[in-house]
Structure formats: C-alpha cells, structure tokens
Coordinates of C-alpha atoms in Angstrom, one line a residue:
M387 CA 123.9 72.5 126.0
A388 CA 120.4 71.2 125.2
A389 CA 121.6 69.7 121.9
A390 CA 124.4 67.8 123.6
L391 CA 121.9 66.2 126.0
A392 CA 119.6 65.4 123.1
R393 CA 122.4 63.5 121.4
A394 CA 122.7 61.1 124.4
S395 CA 122.2 57.7 123.0
H396 CA 118.6 56.5 123.5
S397 CA 119.8 52.9 123.0
N398 CA 121.7 53.3 126.3
L399 CA 118.5 54.3 128.0
L400 CA 116.8 51.1 126.8
K401 CA 119.5 48.7 127.9
K402 CA 118.4 47.8 131.4
S403 CA 120.9 45.4 132.9
K404 CA 120.1 43.9 136.3
C405 CA 122.4 45.2 139.1
L406 CA 124.0 42.1 140.7
L407 CA 124.0 42.6 144.5
L408 CA 126.2 39.9 146.0
P409 CA 126.3 38.7 149.6
F410 CA 128.6 40.9 151.7
W411 CA 130.8 38.0 152.9
N412 CA 132.6 38.4 156.1
L413 CA 131.7 42.0 156.4
R414 CA 129.4 43.9 158.9
S415 CA 125.9 44.3 157.8
I416 CA 125.2 47.8 156.3
T417 CA 121.7 49.2 156.7
T418 CA 121.5 51.0 153.5
R419 CA 117.9 51.8 153.9
A420 CA 118.6 53.7 157.0
L421 CA 121.4 55.5 155.3
R422 CA 119.3 56.5 152.4
T423 CA 116.6 57.8 154.7
K424 CA 119.0 59.9 156.6
Q425 CA 120.5 61.3 153.4
E426 CA 117.1 62.1 152.0
E427 CA 116.3 64.1 155.1
A428 CA 119.6 65.9 154.8
D429 CA 118.9 66.6 151.1
Y430 CA 115.5 68.0 151.9
S431 CA 116.9 70.3 154.6
N432 CA 120.1 71.4 152.8
G433 CA 119.4 70.7 149.2
P434 CA 118.0 72.8 146.4
N435 CA 115.3 74.4 148.4
R436 CA 117.4 75.6 151.3
D437 CA 117.7 79.1 150.0
I438 CA 114.0 79.7 149.6
F439 CA 113.3 78.1 153.0
S440 CA 115.9 80.2 154.7
A441 CA 114.2 83.3 153.4
K442 CA 111.1 82.5 155.5
L443 CA 112.5 84.0 158.7
D444 CA 113.3 87.2 156.9
K445 CA 109.8 87.4 155.6
I446 CA 108.4 86.6 159.0
K447 CA 110.4 89.4 160.6
M448 CA 109.4 91.9 157.9
R449 CA 105.6 91.3 158.4
I450 CA 105.5 93.9 161.2
P451 CA 107.9 96.9 161.5
R452 CA 110.3 96.3 164.3
A453 CA 109.3 99.6 165.9
Q454 CA 105.7 98.3 166.4
R455 CA 106.8 95.2 168.2
P456 CA 107.9 94.9 171.9
V457 CA 111.6 94.9 172.3
E458 CA 111.5 91.5 173.9
L459 CA 109.8 89.9 170.9
N460 CA 112.2 91.5 168.4
R461 CA 115.1 90.2 170.5
A462 CA 113.6 86.7 170.6
S463 CA 113.1 86.7 166.8
A464 CA 116.7 87.7 166.3
Q465 CA 117.9 85.0 168.7
M466 CA 115.8 82.3 167.1
A467 CA 117.1 83.3 163.6
A468 CA 120.7 83.1 164.9
C469 CA 120.1 79.6 166.3
V470 CA 118.4 78.4 163.1
K471 CA 121.4 79.7 161.1
K472 CA 123.6 77.5 163.2
R473 CA 121.1 74.6 163.0
D474 CA 120.7 74.9 166.7
F475 CA 117.0 74.0 166.7
H476 CA 116.8 73.1 170.4
G477 CA 118.3 76.5 171.2
A478 CA 115.7 78.3 169.0
W479 CA 112.9 76.3 170.6
D480 CA 114.2 77.2 174.1
V481 CA 114.1 80.9 173.2
Y482 CA 110.5 80.5 172.0
Q483 CA 109.5 78.6 175.2
N484 CA 110.8 81.4 177.4
I485 CA 108.5 84.0 175.9
S486 CA 105.3 84.1 178.0
E487 CA 103.1 85.7 175.3
P488 CA 104.6 85.0 171.8
D489 CA 102.9 86.8 168.9
D490 CA 102.0 85.3 165.6
I491 CA 105.5 86.1 164.2
L492 CA 107.1 84.0 166.9
H493 CA 104.6 81.2 166.4
D494 CA 105.5 81.1 162.7
T495 CA 109.2 81.1 163.5
A496 CA 108.6 78.2 165.9
L497 CA 106.7 76.3 163.2
N498 CA 109.5 76.9 160.8
V499 CA 112.0 75.5 163.4
C500 CA 109.8 72.4 163.8
A501 CA 109.8 71.9 160.1
K502 CA 113.5 72.1 159.8
A503 CA 114.0 69.8 162.8
F504 CA 111.4 67.3 161.8
W505 CA 109.5 67.8 165.0
T506 CA 106.0 66.6 164.2
R507 CA 104.5 66.4 167.7
R508 CA 105.8 69.8 168.8
A509 CA 104.4 71.4 165.6
A510 CA 101.0 69.7 166.0
K511 CA 100.7 70.9 169.6
L512 CA 101.7 74.5 168.6
W513 CA 99.3 74.4 165.6
D514 CA 96.4 73.3 167.7
H515 CA 96.9 76.1 170.2
M516 CA 97.3 78.8 167.5
P517 CA 94.1 80.9 167.0
P518 CA 92.8 80.6 163.4
T519 CA 93.3 84.3 162.9
Q520 CA 97.0 83.9 163.6
K521 CA 97.5 81.2 160.9
S522 CA 99.1 83.0 158.0
V523 CA 100.5 81.8 154.7
I524 CA 103.8 81.3 156.5
S525 CA 102.1 79.2 159.2
Y526 CA 100.4 76.9 156.6
T527 CA 103.5 76.6 154.4
S528 CA 105.7 75.6 157.4
M529 CA 103.3 72.9 158.4
M530 CA 103.0 71.7 154.8
D531 CA 106.8 71.6 154.6
L532 CA 107.0 69.5 157.8
H533 CA 104.5 66.9 156.6
G534 CA 106.1 66.9 153.2
R535 CA 109.4 65.9 154.7
H536 CA 107.6 63.0 156.3
R537 CA 106.0 61.9 153.1
Q538 CA 102.5 62.7 154.5
I539 CA 101.2 64.0 151.3
D540 CA 97.5 63.6 152.4
K541 CA 98.1 66.0 155.3
V542 CA 99.9 68.4 152.9
E543 CA 96.9 68.5 150.6
L544 CA 94.5 68.9 153.5
L545 CA 96.4 71.9 154.8
F546 CA 96.5 73.4 151.3
E547 CA 92.7 73.0 150.9
E548 CA 92.2 74.4 154.4
M549 CA 94.3 77.5 153.8
T550 CA 92.5 78.4 150.5
R551 CA 89.1 77.7 152.1
N552 CA 90.0 80.1 154.9
G553 CA 91.0 82.8 152.4
V554 CA 94.8 82.5 153.0
E555 CA 96.4 83.0 149.6
P556 CA 99.3 80.7 148.8
N557 CA 102.5 82.3 147.6
V558 CA 105.4 81.0 145.5
I559 CA 107.1 79.4 148.5
T560 CA 103.8 77.5 149.2
Y561 CA 103.8 76.0 145.7
T562 CA 107.5 75.2 145.9
V563 CA 106.8 73.2 149.1
L564 CA 103.9 71.4 147.5
I565 CA 106.1 70.5 144.5
Q566 CA 108.8 69.2 146.8
A567 CA 106.3 67.3 148.9
Y568 CA 105.0 65.5 145.8
S569 CA 108.6 64.8 144.8
V570 CA 109.5 63.2 148.1
A571 CA 106.2 61.2 148.0
G572 CA 107.1 59.7 144.6
Q573 CA 104.4 61.5 142.7
P574 CA 106.3 63.3 139.8
Q575 CA 103.2 63.8 137.7
Q576 CA 101.4 65.7 140.5
A577 CA 104.6 67.8 141.0
L578 CA 104.7 68.7 137.4
A579 CA 100.9 69.5 137.4
M580 CA 101.4 71.8 140.3
F581 CA 104.3 73.5 138.6
R582 CA 102.3 74.0 135.4
S583 CA 99.4 75.5 137.4
V584 CA 101.5 78.5 138.5
H585 CA 104.0 78.7 135.6
D586 CA 102.2 81.5 133.8
T587 CA 101.2 83.4 137.0
L588 CA 103.3 83.3 140.2
F589 CA 106.3 81.8 138.5
R590 CA 106.6 84.7 136.1
E591 CA 106.7 87.1 139.0
A592 CA 109.3 85.1 141.0
S593 CA 112.9 85.9 141.4
L594 CA 115.6 84.1 139.4
A595 CA 116.7 82.1 142.4
T596 CA 113.1 81.0 143.1
K597 CA 112.5 80.0 139.4
Q598 CA 115.7 77.9 139.5
V599 CA 114.6 76.2 142.7
M600 CA 111.2 75.4 141.3
Y601 CA 112.7 73.8 138.2
T602 CA 115.1 71.8 140.4
S603 CA 112.2 70.5 142.5
V604 CA 110.3 69.3 139.4
M605 CA 113.4 67.8 137.8
T606 CA 114.2 66.0 141.1
A607 CA 110.7 64.5 141.2
F608 CA 111.3 62.7 137.9
A609 CA 114.9 61.9 138.8
R610 CA 113.8 60.1 141.9
S611 CA 111.7 57.7 139.7
G612 CA 114.6 57.2 137.3
D613 CA 112.9 59.0 134.4
Y614 CA 115.9 60.5 132.7
A615 CA 114.0 61.4 129.5
T616 CA 111.4 63.6 131.3
T617 CA 114.1 65.1 133.6
R618 CA 116.1 66.1 130.5
E619 CA 113.0 67.6 128.8
I620 CA 112.4 69.8 131.8
F621 CA 116.0 70.8 131.8
I622 CA 115.8 71.8 128.2
E623 CA 112.6 73.7 128.8
M624 CA 114.4 75.7 131.6
A625 CA 117.3 76.4 129.3
S626 CA 114.9 77.6 126.5
E627 CA 113.5 80.1 129.0
G628 CA 116.9 81.6 129.5
L629 CA 117.4 80.4 133.0
Q630 CA 121.0 79.4 133.9
A631 CA 121.5 75.9 135.2
T632 CA 123.0 75.4 138.6
H633 CA 124.7 72.5 140.3
T634 CA 121.4 71.1 141.5
H635 CA 120.0 70.9 137.9
Y636 CA 123.0 68.9 136.7
N637 CA 122.8 66.8 139.8
A638 CA 119.2 66.0 139.1
L639 CA 120.1 64.9 135.6
M640 CA 122.7 62.5 137.0
A641 CA 120.4 61.3 139.7
A642 CA 117.9 60.3 137.0
C643 CA 120.6 58.0 135.6
A644 CA 121.5 56.4 138.9
S645 CA 118.8 53.8 139.3
H646 CA 119.4 52.3 135.9
G647 CA 123.2 52.8 136.0
Y648 CA 123.4 55.0 132.9
A649 CA 127.1 55.8 133.5
E650 CA 127.9 57.2 130.1
I651 CA 125.1 59.7 130.1
A652 CA 125.8 60.7 133.7
S653 CA 129.5 61.2 132.8
Q654 CA 128.5 63.5 129.9
V655 CA 126.4 65.6 132.2
F656 CA 129.2 65.8 134.7
E657 CA 131.7 67.0 132.1
M658 CA 129.1 69.5 130.7
M659 CA 128.7 70.9 134.2
K660 CA 132.4 71.5 134.5
Q661 CA 132.5 73.1 131.0
K662 CA 130.0 75.6 132.3
G663 CA 132.3 76.7 135.0
L664 CA 130.7 74.8 137.8
D665 CA 133.2 72.9 140.0
P666 CA 131.8 69.5 141.0
R667 CA 130.7 69.3 144.7
I668 CA 130.9 66.3 146.9
E669 CA 127.2 65.6 146.1
D670 CA 128.0 65.6 142.4
Y671 CA 130.8 63.1 142.7
T672 CA 128.7 60.9 144.9
I673 CA 125.8 60.6 142.5
L674 CA 128.2 60.0 139.6
I675 CA 129.8 57.2 141.6
S676 CA 126.3 55.7 142.1
C677 CA 125.8 55.8 138.3
C678 CA 129.2 54.2 137.7
R679 CA 128.8 51.5 140.4
K680 CA 129.3 48.7 137.9
D681 CA 132.7 50.0 137.0
L682 CA 134.9 49.9 140.1
D683 CA 137.9 51.4 138.5
R684 CA 135.9 54.4 137.4
C685 CA 134.5 54.8 140.9
C686 CA 138.0 54.6 142.4
E687 CA 139.1 57.2 139.9
L688 CA 136.3 59.5 140.9
M689 CA 137.2 59.1 144.6
A690 CA 140.8 60.1 143.8
Q691 CA 139.6 63.2 141.9
M692 CA 137.4 64.1 144.8
R693 CA 140.2 63.8 147.3
H694 CA 142.5 65.8 145.1
A695 CA 139.9 68.6 145.2
N696 CA 140.0 68.4 149.0
L697 CA 136.4 67.2 149.2
Q698 CA 135.5 64.9 152.1
P699 CA 133.3 61.9 151.4
L700 CA 129.8 61.9 152.7
Q701 CA 128.1 59.0 154.5
R702 CA 126.3 58.3 151.2
T703 CA 129.6 58.5 149.2
Y704 CA 130.9 55.6 151.2
Q705 CA 127.6 53.8 150.8
E706 CA 127.8 54.1 147.0
M707 CA 131.5 53.0 146.9
L708 CA 130.6 50.0 149.0
Q709 CA 128.0 48.9 146.4
A710 CA 130.7 49.2 143.7
Y711 CA 133.0 46.9 145.7
I712 CA 130.2 44.4 146.3
I713 CA 129.3 44.3 142.7
A714 CA 132.9 43.8 141.7
K715 CA 133.2 41.0 144.3
D716 CA 136.2 42.9 145.8
V717 CA 135.9 41.8 149.5
A718 CA 139.3 43.1 150.5
G719 CA 138.5 46.5 149.0
A720 CA 135.1 46.6 150.7
K721 CA 136.7 45.8 154.1
A722 CA 139.3 48.5 153.6
L723 CA 136.5 51.0 152.8
V724 CA 134.5 50.1 155.9
T725 CA 137.6 50.6 158.0
E726 CA 138.3 54.0 156.4
A727 CA 134.7 55.1 156.8
G728 CA 134.6 54.1 160.5
G729 CA 131.5 55.4 162.1
R730 CA 130.3 57.1 159.0
L731 CA 128.7 53.9 157.8
D732 CA 125.8 52.6 159.8
T733 CA 126.7 49.1 161.0
G734 CA 123.4 48.0 162.5
S735 CA 121.8 44.6 162.0
G736 CA 119.8 45.8 159.0

C-alpha cells in the first residue's frame, strides 16, 4: 500500500495548471462559499471524529454510578442522550431546561449538545453560570470543541491553558479536539505538533478507533491545505505502525489532491481503497469528482457509478459537478444539473 502511494508521479504534483472558472452564463448564481461552509460544518459533526465525540455522553453518564444519582437526573440524562442520537438538539436542550437543579453531569451533557448544535451563546451563558469546581475535562473539551468548530482557535488555546492551570488533566479526546481545531483553523503544523506531543504517551494507551481518528485529524489538516506529500507521509507512518486505514484516511488523501486537481493520483487512491475491501461512500465519490473536475466525462462516469451503487448525491456532490460543467463550458449540462438538484443547491445572490 505504502509503496504504491510512493510510486505516484511527483512530476504530476509539480504540474500546477490554473483552474479556469468561466462565467455561469444564463444560470442562477450559486453561492459556493455558503455551500462549502455548510459542508465543513457537517463534516465536523458527522465526519471522522463523530465516533469519539459520541462517546462523550457515555463517559459523562459513567462518572457517577446511576444508583447514587436522583432518578430524575438519570432519566434526564437518558432522554438527552436519546435526543442527541436523533440529532434533536432542541429536544435535548428542553429536557435540560426542565430540570430545576441540574448536576455537573447534566451541565456537561448540555455543553456537549451546544457543541454539536453550534450554539455559542447558550454555551457561553451556561459556562459562566457553572461553578469552577463543576468544570471537568468533559466540560472544557466540549467548550473547546464548540470554539474549534467556529475556527476560534485563540479561545480554544485559552481554554486549554485554563484547564491545565486549574489542575484539570486533558485526556485523549481533548487532544483530538485540539488537533481538529487546528485543522479547521488552517494550521496543519500546529495540529501535527500537538499530535507529536502525545504520540508516545496518551496515544499509545488509546483504543484502535481513537488512534485511527487522531491520524485522520492530522491527515485532514494537511489535506485542507492541499499538501498531498505530507498527507501521504502521515498515511505511510500510520500504516507502518500496523494501524488499518479506514475510509476517512483514503478520503483525506484524495482531499489533498483536490485543490490542485491531481486526478490521476486521487484515482489511484480511490482504486486502492476498493482493493482493500472498502466500498466507496458518497463522500469518496464527491471528493474524487472534485479532483477530476477538469475532465467532465470522468465526472459523469463517477456520477453514473455512484447512482448504480444506490448512493444519493450530496449538496456538495452537485456543487462539484457544477464546477466540472462550468470548466467544460457545458451550459446545457449545467442547467440540467441545477434542475435535477432543485433546492439542494443554494441559489442565493452570492
């Protein structure tokens, strides 16, 4: 696997052709910036870190044995967890609000809900009302997670400094949140430095799933900046440690190719992923379409494969296909795509 990636032509990496973005004649304006922002938010919530974040509620509930908590609070915790599982964040918040005297476990659960729902004001108000003695590693990590999603890296760092100053020991989830925050903020070197700082300590003691998530986060940090070479190096390092690559690792490799349009390399990664028994997801087809945007026929072929696999296009899938039609000057095809996408493409004034 590593050898195959190493053989990828470096000459292709050095050929940077400018992407020709043509006027979108006679078509509705597409606010691609808004689409990308929405997709990044969805990626953060549902992407490579979702498993480790979803474990927070279980850890919160396990902090105090159920028998030692009032029945009302145990019931509220269970109800909030059920709402979060369904992504009914308003329902979870209502449960919290209806408890007259929530304990620190419910406070932490509520902060976790705010992080998942991107509710900065509610989280800030709750945080200010929490006694310092109730602020646990889960509390700090949830707040860092929220600010990281909003690219407020300064606030993330301040919270990290505060928690260590107050004697609250960071755990592996805290560092994963930090790495992800640096990734979203466009600071890959800081993400890597944070990963290296715990690689020989907390990382060694982490579960397989957590290790995979941390490698995904670091790879994604460099993929966002279009640094395929470093992303590949981290992938090879992970493989050398005997960790099995998942969809998200291959997706990060392809994402690193997208900004420069390295279609050939991305296609090799895509095929390698399939050879390893990983059936492509809609996210994988979407990023490959982005890499192949200068080859409309290839993009249409990928869309056909995707539909044959009964995968429904995402909002971002249509966005990337639209770019391919624009580059190819295929106005008729672009119009047809917009009609097919319907409300799934943002049609604001941009």
